[in-house]
Coordinates of C-alpha atoms in Angstrom, one line a residue:
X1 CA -129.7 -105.0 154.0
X2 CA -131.9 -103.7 156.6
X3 CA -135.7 -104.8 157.3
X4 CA -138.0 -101.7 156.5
X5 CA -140.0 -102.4 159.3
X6 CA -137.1 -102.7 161.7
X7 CA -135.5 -98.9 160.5
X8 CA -139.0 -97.8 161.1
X9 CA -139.0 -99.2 164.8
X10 CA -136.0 -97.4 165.2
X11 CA -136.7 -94.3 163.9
X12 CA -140.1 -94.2 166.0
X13 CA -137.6 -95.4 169.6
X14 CA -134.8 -93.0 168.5
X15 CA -138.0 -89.6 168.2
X16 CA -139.5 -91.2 171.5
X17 CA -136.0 -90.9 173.9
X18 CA -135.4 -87.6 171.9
X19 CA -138.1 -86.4 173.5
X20 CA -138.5 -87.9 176.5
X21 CA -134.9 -86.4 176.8
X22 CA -135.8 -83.0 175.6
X23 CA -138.9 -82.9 178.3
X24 CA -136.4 -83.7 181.1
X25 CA -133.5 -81.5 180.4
X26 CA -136.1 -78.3 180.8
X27 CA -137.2 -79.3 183.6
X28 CA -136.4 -76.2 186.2
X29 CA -136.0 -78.1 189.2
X30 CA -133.2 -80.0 187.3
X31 CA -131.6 -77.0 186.1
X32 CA -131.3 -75.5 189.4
X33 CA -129.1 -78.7 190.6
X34 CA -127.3 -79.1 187.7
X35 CA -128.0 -82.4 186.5
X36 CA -127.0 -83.7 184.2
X37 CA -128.9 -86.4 181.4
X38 CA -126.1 -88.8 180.4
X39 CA -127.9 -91.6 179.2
X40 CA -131.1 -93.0 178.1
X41 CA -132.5 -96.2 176.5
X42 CA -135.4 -98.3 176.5
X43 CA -137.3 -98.3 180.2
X44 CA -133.8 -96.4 181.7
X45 CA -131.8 -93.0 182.2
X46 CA -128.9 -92.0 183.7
X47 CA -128.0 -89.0 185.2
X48 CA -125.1 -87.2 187.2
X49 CA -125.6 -84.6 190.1
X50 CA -122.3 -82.3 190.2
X51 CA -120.8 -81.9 193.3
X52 CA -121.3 -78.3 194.6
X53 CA -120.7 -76.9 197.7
X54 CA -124.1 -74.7 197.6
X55 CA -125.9 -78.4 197.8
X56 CA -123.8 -79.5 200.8
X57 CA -126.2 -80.5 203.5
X58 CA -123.2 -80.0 206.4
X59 CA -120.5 -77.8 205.8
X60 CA -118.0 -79.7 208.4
X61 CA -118.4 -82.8 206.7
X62 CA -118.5 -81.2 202.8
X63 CA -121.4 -84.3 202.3
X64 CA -124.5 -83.6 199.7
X65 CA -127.5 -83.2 201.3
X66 CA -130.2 -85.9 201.0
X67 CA -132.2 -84.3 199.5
X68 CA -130.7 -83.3 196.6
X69 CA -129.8 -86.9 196.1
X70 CA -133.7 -87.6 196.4
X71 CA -134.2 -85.2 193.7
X72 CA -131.8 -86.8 191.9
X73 CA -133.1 -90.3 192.1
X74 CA -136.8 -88.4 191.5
X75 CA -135.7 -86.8 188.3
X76 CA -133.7 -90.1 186.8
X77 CA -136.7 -92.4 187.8
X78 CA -139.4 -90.0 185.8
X79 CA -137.0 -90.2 182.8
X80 CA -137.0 -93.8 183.0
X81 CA -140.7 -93.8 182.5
X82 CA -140.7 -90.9 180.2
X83 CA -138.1 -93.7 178.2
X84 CA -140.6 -96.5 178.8
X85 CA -144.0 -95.1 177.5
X86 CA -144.6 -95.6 174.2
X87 CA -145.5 -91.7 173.8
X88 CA -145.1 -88.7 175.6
X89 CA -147.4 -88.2 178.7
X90 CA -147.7 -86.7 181.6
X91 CA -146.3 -88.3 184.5
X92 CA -146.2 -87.5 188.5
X93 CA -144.4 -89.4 191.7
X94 CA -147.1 -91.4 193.8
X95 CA -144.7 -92.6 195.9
X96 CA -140.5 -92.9 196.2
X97 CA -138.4 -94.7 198.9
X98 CA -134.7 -93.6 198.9
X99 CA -132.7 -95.9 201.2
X100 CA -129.5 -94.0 202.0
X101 CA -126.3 -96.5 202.4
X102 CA -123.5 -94.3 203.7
X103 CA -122.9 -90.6 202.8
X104 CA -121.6 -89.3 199.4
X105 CA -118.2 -88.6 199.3
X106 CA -117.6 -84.8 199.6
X107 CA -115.5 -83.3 196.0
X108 CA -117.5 -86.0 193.9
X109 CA -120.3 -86.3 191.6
X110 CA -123.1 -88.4 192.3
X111 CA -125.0 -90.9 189.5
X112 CA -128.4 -92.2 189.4
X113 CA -129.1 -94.8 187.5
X114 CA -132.9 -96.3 186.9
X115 CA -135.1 -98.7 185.1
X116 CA -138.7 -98.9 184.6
X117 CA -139.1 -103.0 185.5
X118 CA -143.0 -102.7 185.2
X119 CA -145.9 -100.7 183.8
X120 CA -149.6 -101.2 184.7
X121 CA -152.5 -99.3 182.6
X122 CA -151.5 -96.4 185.0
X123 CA -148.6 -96.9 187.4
X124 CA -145.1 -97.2 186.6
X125 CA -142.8 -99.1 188.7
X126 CA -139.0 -98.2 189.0
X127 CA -135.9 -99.4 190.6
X128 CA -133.1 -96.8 190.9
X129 CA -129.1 -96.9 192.4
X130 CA -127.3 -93.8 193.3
X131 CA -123.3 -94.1 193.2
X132 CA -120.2 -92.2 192.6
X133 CA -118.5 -94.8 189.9
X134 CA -118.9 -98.3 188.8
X135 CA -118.4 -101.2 191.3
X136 CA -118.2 -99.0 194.0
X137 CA -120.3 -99.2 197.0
X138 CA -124.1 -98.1 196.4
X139 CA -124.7 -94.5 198.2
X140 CA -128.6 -95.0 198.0
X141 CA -131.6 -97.3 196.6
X142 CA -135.2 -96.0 195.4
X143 CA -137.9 -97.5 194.4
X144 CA -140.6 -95.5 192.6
X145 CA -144.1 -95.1 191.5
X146 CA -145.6 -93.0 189.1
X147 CA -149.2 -92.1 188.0
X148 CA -149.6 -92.4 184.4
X149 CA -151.7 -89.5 182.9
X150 CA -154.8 -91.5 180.7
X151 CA -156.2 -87.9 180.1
X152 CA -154.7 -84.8 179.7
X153 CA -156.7 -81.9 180.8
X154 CA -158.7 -84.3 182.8
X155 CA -159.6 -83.2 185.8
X156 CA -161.9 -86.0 188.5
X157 CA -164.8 -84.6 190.0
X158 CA -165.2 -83.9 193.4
X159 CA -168.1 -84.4 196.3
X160 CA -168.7 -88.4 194.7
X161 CA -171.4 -86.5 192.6
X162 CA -175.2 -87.1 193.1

């Protein structure tokens, strides 16, 4: 038998990722790349960039562009912090480094995979890896920021007032 309390806990994590999922599967930007949500949990997402020769950054070498890897790492580190608040809020990149290892392997999809290691009363940190498959060699590194909305609608004032 199951605690109550516990199902309830559940229940209120389970409506949280649904939504958190449902708010970054519209985004448009997404769309347009194709990417894909294939996981998320508590504080992290995981998501897959289809290879597609429109995103190719060099058509001799058939490599991804950058940036669509950026996005990519963008898009999976939001969801992580989408997953980590404890309700739905906006949220907008402050800051992102993407290290870039070696080039993605032309004919194969791209994963991202990120975690939300720390939240202030209005920054998220995240870590995030970009790879083609398990164990393999890591194609990029980010590390994130994110402003944390306190106020919707919220707008500061400008000048410094008096």
């Amino acid at each position: 038998m199951t605690d109550p309390a516990d199902d309830a806990a559940a229940r209120k994590r389970d409506r949280r990722l649904a939504l958190a999922r449902a708010f970054a599967d519209n985004v448009p930007h997404n769309h347009a790349l194709g990417i894909v949500i294939e996981a998320m949990g508590d504080r992290t997402a995981r998501f897959r960039l289809p290879y597609r020769a429109d995103l190719v950054g060099n058509p001799v070498t058939g490599v991804l562009h950058g940036g669509a890897i950026t996005a990519l790492v963008d898009a999976c580190s939001g969801a992580a912090v989408f997953a980590s608040l404890a309700q739905l809020q906006p949220i907008a990149t402050l800051d992102l480094r993407i290290d870039y290892l070696r080039p993605a392997e032309p004919g194969r999809d791209v994963l991202a995979e990120a975690t939300c290691h720390h939240m202030s009363k209005n920054v998220a940190f995240v870590r995030a890896l970009a790879f083609h498959a398990e164990g393999e060699t890591p194609i990029a590194t980010g590390a994130g920021t994110f402003m944390i909305a306190t106020k919707l609608g919220t707008v500061a004032p400008r000048g410094g007032g008096a």
